[in-house]
XYZ file of C-alpha atoms in Angstrom:
427
model
C 17.559 -3.233 6.969
C 17.082 -5.261 3.633
C 16.764 -8.961 3.735
C 17.524 -11.513 0.871
C 15.223 -14.626 1.268
C 15.639 -17.966 -0.531
C 12.650 -20.277 -0.976
C 12.703 -23.838 -0.063
C 9.851 -25.932 -1.402
C 8.421 -28.656 0.558
C 5.637 -31.286 -0.244
C 2.911 -28.891 0.753
C 4.189 -25.427 1.128
C 6.874 -22.917 0.395
C 9.103 -21.835 3.186
C 11.472 -18.861 3.205
C 14.813 -18.654 4.981
C 16.917 -15.502 5.318
C 20.226 -15.701 3.335
C 21.550 -12.287 3.891
C 20.664 -9.215 5.780
C 21.955 -5.811 5.192
C 21.596 -3.177 7.902
C 20.909 0.432 6.546
C 24.129 2.335 6.513
C 24.486 5.880 7.948
C 25.443 8.449 5.275
C 25.658 12.159 4.859
C 22.166 13.729 5.205
C 22.428 17.472 4.516
C 19.858 19.820 6.240
C 18.317 17.042 8.246
C 18.038 18.064 12.021
C 16.533 15.728 14.607
C 14.939 16.972 17.942
C 15.815 15.257 21.211
C 13.525 12.140 21.562
C 12.295 12.440 18.004
C 12.101 9.260 15.995
C 12.234 9.434 12.335
C 10.579 6.749 10.149
C 13.467 5.425 7.917
C 12.014 2.276 6.665
C 12.587 0.764 3.346
C 9.382 1.341 1.338
C 10.366 0.194 -2.226
C 12.714 -2.129 -4.099
C 13.401 -2.668 -7.629
C 15.760 -5.010 -9.516
C 17.555 -4.064 -12.673
C 16.889 -5.818 -15.813
C 20.358 -7.336 -15.930
C 19.759 -8.695 -12.419
C 23.164 -7.050 -10.970
C 21.524 -4.151 -9.037
C 18.949 -3.406 -6.768
C 17.665 0.304 -5.913
C 16.201 0.737 -2.375
C 14.081 3.493 -1.409
C 13.327 4.767 2.094
C 10.427 6.527 3.759
C 12.850 9.412 4.651
C 13.545 10.253 0.900
C 16.765 8.528 0.541
C 17.626 6.143 -2.409
C 20.636 3.760 -2.540
C 21.683 1.578 -5.348
C 23.065 -1.826 -4.162
C 25.020 -4.697 -5.556
C 23.275 -7.982 -5.980
C 23.167 -10.492 -4.478
C 25.756 -9.133 -1.799
C 23.468 -6.027 -1.133
C 26.613 -3.751 -0.637
C 25.852 0.021 -1.390
C 27.476 1.186 -4.622
C 26.169 4.793 -4.542
C 23.575 7.048 -2.920
C 21.229 8.533 -5.445
C 19.157 10.649 -3.130
C 19.646 11.850 0.457
C 17.259 11.728 3.198
C 14.754 14.836 3.363
C 13.536 16.620 6.475
C 9.896 16.206 5.635
C 9.132 13.998 2.725
C 5.755 14.749 1.229
C 5.219 11.559 -0.601
C 6.550 7.968 -0.588
C 9.908 7.762 -2.247
C 10.267 5.223 -5.189
C 13.135 4.412 -7.275
C 12.742 2.518 -10.556
C 15.324 1.163 -13.247
C 14.767 2.246 -16.790
C 16.565 1.293 -20.002
C 17.064 2.116 -23.522
C 14.295 1.034 -25.806
C 16.109 -0.972 -28.429
C 18.834 -3.603 -28.400
C 21.007 -1.301 -30.611
C 20.949 1.579 -28.320
C 21.499 -0.799 -25.167
C 24.610 -2.223 -26.904
C 25.939 1.344 -27.356
C 24.906 2.728 -23.995
C 25.772 0.204 -21.146
C 25.247 2.671 -18.325
C 22.352 2.107 -15.612
C 19.526 4.588 -15.403
C 17.439 5.183 -12.181
C 14.430 7.522 -11.805
C 13.352 8.717 -8.416
C 11.789 11.500 -6.567
C 13.921 14.811 -6.075
C 14.328 17.053 -3.033
C 11.029 19.102 -3.932
C 7.685 17.179 -3.969
C 7.028 18.493 -7.449
C 10.216 17.074 -9.027
C 11.324 13.732 -10.283
C 14.989 13.145 -11.584
C 16.548 10.560 -13.921
C 20.159 9.579 -12.711
C 22.670 8.059 -14.986
C 24.984 5.791 -13.104
C 28.280 4.420 -14.562
C 31.451 2.825 -13.182
C 34.468 5.031 -12.539
C 37.640 3.084 -11.289
C 36.503 0.830 -8.538
C 33.306 2.980 -7.658
C 30.160 4.115 -9.254
C 29.220 7.876 -9.947
C 25.806 9.401 -10.673
C 24.897 12.259 -13.103
C 21.484 13.882 -13.705
C 20.311 12.826 -17.059
C 16.988 14.594 -17.108
C 14.752 16.398 -14.681
C 10.945 16.457 -14.575
C 8.905 19.110 -12.712
C 5.498 20.584 -12.459
C 5.018 24.087 -14.171
C 5.296 27.116 -11.973
C 1.518 27.812 -12.245
C 0.840 24.129 -10.840
C 3.419 24.911 -8.185
C 1.677 28.005 -7.294
C -1.576 26.111 -6.843
C 0.038 23.935 -4.171
C 0.759 21.080 -6.657
C 2.849 17.990 -5.929
C 3.434 14.797 -7.630
C 1.741 11.816 -6.069
C 2.980 9.062 -8.174
C 4.846 8.288 -11.394
C 5.612 5.114 -13.495
C 7.611 4.453 -16.744
C 5.775 3.532 -19.926
C 6.611 0.011 -21.001
C 8.176 1.648 -24.201
C 10.846 3.186 -22.164
C 10.125 6.409 -23.868
C 7.699 8.206 -21.535
C 7.331 9.189 -17.944
C 3.722 9.144 -16.844
C 3.076 11.169 -13.595
C 0.150 12.054 -11.567
C -0.343 15.350 -9.604
C -2.711 16.893 -7.321
C -3.487 20.533 -7.278
C -5.362 21.405 -4.155
C -5.855 25.191 -5.117
C -6.878 24.736 -8.674
C -10.120 23.961 -10.449
C -8.494 20.932 -12.030
C -7.505 19.005 -8.768
C -6.019 15.971 -10.065
C -4.005 15.752 -13.357
C -2.038 13.513 -15.506
C 1.255 14.361 -17.019
C 3.315 12.815 -19.689
C 7.067 13.629 -20.171
C 9.642 12.639 -22.729
C 11.779 10.180 -20.479
C 15.191 11.157 -21.872
C 14.752 14.785 -22.441
C 12.467 15.586 -19.571
C 10.093 17.663 -21.847
C 6.511 17.806 -20.917
C 4.701 16.466 -23.895
C 0.898 16.849 -22.510
C -1.332 17.031 -19.570
C -4.977 16.278 -18.820
C -7.360 16.385 -16.151
C -8.594 12.977 -14.476
C -11.423 11.956 -12.309
C -13.681 14.468 -14.196
C -16.818 12.013 -14.258
C -17.980 12.128 -10.576
C -21.492 11.655 -9.363
C -20.185 11.816 -5.891
C -18.214 14.870 -4.494
C -14.974 14.225 -2.753
C -14.307 15.921 0.420
C -10.629 16.450 -0.315
C -8.660 16.572 -3.534
C -8.104 13.002 -4.690
C -4.506 11.770 -4.890
C -3.948 9.646 -7.957
C -1.828 6.578 -8.103
C -0.544 4.854 -11.487
C 0.030 1.611 -13.168
C -0.019 0.505 -16.718
C -0.537 -2.641 -18.562
C 2.473 -4.383 -20.103
C 1.527 -3.325 -23.653
C 1.380 0.361 -22.861
C -2.231 0.833 -24.208
C -3.744 2.263 -21.000
C -2.962 4.245 -17.951
C -4.761 3.038 -14.913
C -5.430 5.584 -12.272
C -6.750 4.952 -8.612
C -7.411 7.962 -5.979
C -6.372 7.111 -2.536
C -9.447 6.367 -0.313
C -11.271 9.525 0.671
C -14.716 10.328 1.823
C -17.355 10.496 -0.848
C -20.878 11.679 -0.740
C -23.381 14.080 -1.813
C -22.626 17.671 -2.790
C -22.666 18.913 0.805
C -19.492 17.067 1.691
C -17.503 19.688 -0.364
C -18.172 22.238 2.301
C -17.270 22.679 5.854
C -19.967 21.743 8.447
C -21.169 24.492 10.636
C -22.968 27.637 9.203
C -24.298 27.394 5.544
C -21.841 28.691 2.898
C -22.515 31.935 1.190
C -25.183 31.557 -1.435
C -26.567 28.302 0.017
C -28.309 29.595 3.179
C -31.721 28.425 1.574
C -30.535 24.794 1.370
C -31.121 24.052 5.065
C -32.456 20.459 4.076
C -29.203 19.788 2.131
C -26.762 21.243 4.511
C -28.321 19.537 7.596
C -28.637 16.141 6.005
C -27.800 12.895 7.584
C -24.462 12.940 5.877
C -23.635 16.454 6.943
C -24.099 15.532 10.645
C -21.641 12.638 10.437
C -18.272 12.903 12.265
C -14.904 12.807 10.677
C -14.408 9.130 11.756
C -17.455 8.048 10.336
C -16.745 9.685 6.978
C -13.208 8.261 6.820
C -14.742 4.746 7.491
C -17.123 5.158 4.480
C -14.130 6.302 2.225
C -13.768 4.899 -1.172
C -11.683 5.415 -4.323
C -12.179 6.314 -7.946
C -10.467 4.145 -10.578
C -10.257 5.120 -14.156
C -8.488 4.050 -17.385
C -7.022 6.553 -19.781
C -6.195 5.661 -23.612
C -2.423 6.340 -23.671
C -2.501 7.189 -27.378
C -5.225 9.753 -27.343
C -5.475 10.692 -23.678
C -9.241 9.750 -23.876
C -10.795 8.307 -20.581
C -12.354 5.095 -21.209
C -14.066 3.816 -18.003
C -14.379 4.915 -14.500
C -15.734 3.316 -11.433
C -16.156 3.917 -7.632
C -14.236 0.948 -5.902
C -12.767 0.471 -2.482
C -9.209 0.472 -3.789
C -5.967 1.325 -1.751
C -3.602 0.016 -4.601
C -3.989 -1.389 -8.048
C -1.856 -3.680 -10.179
C -2.241 -5.028 -13.632
C -1.697 -8.788 -14.505
C 1.631 -10.099 -15.945
C 1.983 -10.881 -19.641
C 2.690 -14.516 -18.806
C -0.675 -14.938 -17.122
C -3.484 -12.740 -18.015
C -2.221 -9.097 -18.952
C -5.860 -7.819 -18.840
C -6.669 -8.436 -15.192
C -6.778 -5.597 -12.774
C -5.757 -6.567 -9.082
C -7.216 -4.437 -6.370
C -6.240 -4.148 -2.735
C -8.865 -2.795 -0.689
C -8.713 -0.786 2.504
C -9.849 -3.741 4.769
C -6.933 -6.118 3.568
C -9.125 -8.045 0.762
C -7.747 -8.432 -2.587
C -10.105 -8.797 -5.721
C -9.563 -9.410 -9.414
C -11.568 -7.138 -11.985
C -11.832 -7.378 -15.690
C -11.999 -4.316 -17.758
C -14.520 -3.971 -20.697
C -13.981 -6.181 -23.604
C -12.853 -3.569 -25.977
C -9.758 -2.745 -23.557
C -8.834 -6.247 -23.082
C -9.031 -6.978 -26.761
C -6.745 -3.968 -27.483
C -4.130 -4.936 -25.005
C -3.963 -8.509 -26.238
C -4.010 -7.263 -29.955
C -1.126 -5.077 -29.238
C 0.873 -7.675 -27.583
C 0.260 -10.044 -30.379
C 1.422 -7.334 -32.891
C 4.492 -6.522 -30.826
C 5.591 -10.186 -30.873
C 5.029 -10.525 -34.463
C 6.970 -7.505 -35.544
C 9.832 -8.125 -33.210
C 10.394 -11.922 -34.164
C 10.580 -10.696 -37.883
C 12.741 -7.907 -37.481
C 14.703 -7.574 -34.171
C 14.614 -11.153 -33.006
C 17.785 -12.435 -34.705
C 19.499 -9.190 -34.023
C 18.895 -9.320 -30.226
C 20.141 -12.907 -30.066
C 23.476 -11.905 -31.826
C 23.872 -8.695 -29.799
C 27.157 -8.139 -28.045
C 25.621 -6.102 -25.196
C 27.257 -6.436 -21.929
C 23.896 -6.617 -20.066
C 21.736 -9.709 -20.225
C 18.664 -9.457 -22.708
C 15.195 -8.295 -21.165
C 12.211 -10.585 -21.441
C 10.864 -11.323 -25.007
C 7.546 -9.535 -24.200
C 9.331 -6.402 -22.936
C 11.707 -6.415 -25.824
C 8.828 -6.630 -28.256
C 6.486 -3.971 -26.655
C 9.425 -1.363 -26.492
C 10.664 -2.064 -29.997
C 7.091 -1.593 -31.607
C 6.619 1.597 -29.661
C 9.973 2.981 -30.546
C 9.678 2.227 -34.372
C 5.952 2.491 -35.008
C 3.668 3.713 -32.438
C 5.576 6.706 -31.242
C 5.125 8.658 -34.262
C 1.351 8.021 -34.376
C 0.697 10.128 -31.281
C -0.633 13.639 -31.778
C 0.524 15.409 -28.634
C -0.983 18.840 -29.781
C -4.438 17.226 -29.224
C -3.756 14.617 -26.555
C -6.155 14.498 -23.796
C -8.761 16.829 -25.262
C -11.208 14.492 -26.648
C -14.287 14.039 -24.505
C -15.139 10.583 -23.204
C -17.013 8.650 -25.778
C -18.000 5.225 -24.258
C -17.206 4.637 -20.632
C -17.973 1.071 -19.521
C -17.987 -0.512 -16.192
C -15.526 -2.915 -14.899
C -16.706 -6.288 -13.770
C -15.443 -8.411 -10.963
C -14.120 -11.673 -11.920
C -15.393 -15.033 -10.079
C -12.926 -16.426 -7.946
C -11.601 -19.327 -10.288
C -7.901 -19.391 -10.168
C -7.678 -22.893 -12.034
C -10.020 -21.782 -15.063
C -8.155 -22.095 -18.277
C -7.344 -18.625 -19.869
C -7.613 -17.821 -23.593
C -4.130 -18.142 -25.414
C -2.353 -14.874 -26.263
C -3.183 -15.685 -29.963
C -7.117 -15.508 -29.633
C -8.159 -11.923 -29.786
C -11.944 -11.403 -29.116
C -13.928 -9.190 -31.446
C -14.343 -5.548 -30.293
C -17.815 -4.520 -29.597
C -19.399 -1.696 -31.624
C -19.040 1.633 -30.225
C -22.463 2.835 -28.632
C -23.235 6.457 -27.925
C -23.723 6.665 -24.112
C -23.657 9.170 -21.420
C -20.578 9.753 -19.066
C -21.562 7.808 -16.035
C -19.936 6.371 -12.742
C -20.707 2.734 -11.858
C -20.474 1.551 -8.343
C -18.906 -1.952 -8.249
C -18.769 -4.264 -5.180
């Protein structure tokens, strides 16, 4: 079920009360059979609200996706049906056209979600027809056949703030490049380029790393975090038991303390790899080994450079990327707002679009990418550059009331120093 809560502020705390509850409706689910006594998980795992505030897309753990009316929460259409064995968590996201002019011409609603196969994502166009809503496939995004043959599937995806690109992550269990990053054209489905991630490892993962993604609000960097997995020396790459072929003489390595640990002990010592990739060039900027189950970037209204990390044990920490990354994010936000105010600000206020406008920051970032930054990306060499200066993240001291630098103050970028590619352990 889906609950609509309303906040009620008191003198000391904020209380929530249920305003509306919508039980999940049964719908046509092709090719889904259920054995006697079998209980299928059909919990709601993701919610997203449209920019106009009139719709909600609800995603369920069985793979179904519903588009709801807000605030009544009545179902308007079902975008995806339930699947027999969903591989990854379903996620539906609203997307929109990049500029005000495009949105004034195209008032339809667009939702991107996982498709029936674990290596596919689909963009649906939803529009009213009489008293109901109908859907049509706008574009499809899929792994290449060679990646599918390597057992590949998409682990996560997100939409670039420009609303021009879909960024996806995939794992290829039977390939040398086990974790990859892919960038698609959002409106045509064309694969622009892909690159390998988590390549700077001083520890050996026992299983392929499953990346999850998020982006800063300026669209400058892609932040990738692997799901927690056992990490350790080289011997963790091999099955315990008899020495692998070619390593029979390494008895001291294969029978080390780490080799003798049980699976439960290895899981307890699991950790994650977090890295940042420059979206304009595909170049990795930093990488660290952190206990992370999920990550999220700060909002543009507070501090867009902070990285929030949720750990396996339930703790939440705030991390600060290197100064060069923070400076670039702030600089691009400043440039976006300046250009938008000069060129598109008046046009957006006078626009006759049927949908309410987006926030000023989202409008500005999407406009700058659509009119200027998009043409500066060289996709033919994207992701091919070697990492030049990987710097560690630093945890922030817990000071929620500390004053933050205003958006207009941009620190000086540090000079680039030639350094070796390293992984820094952070606690």
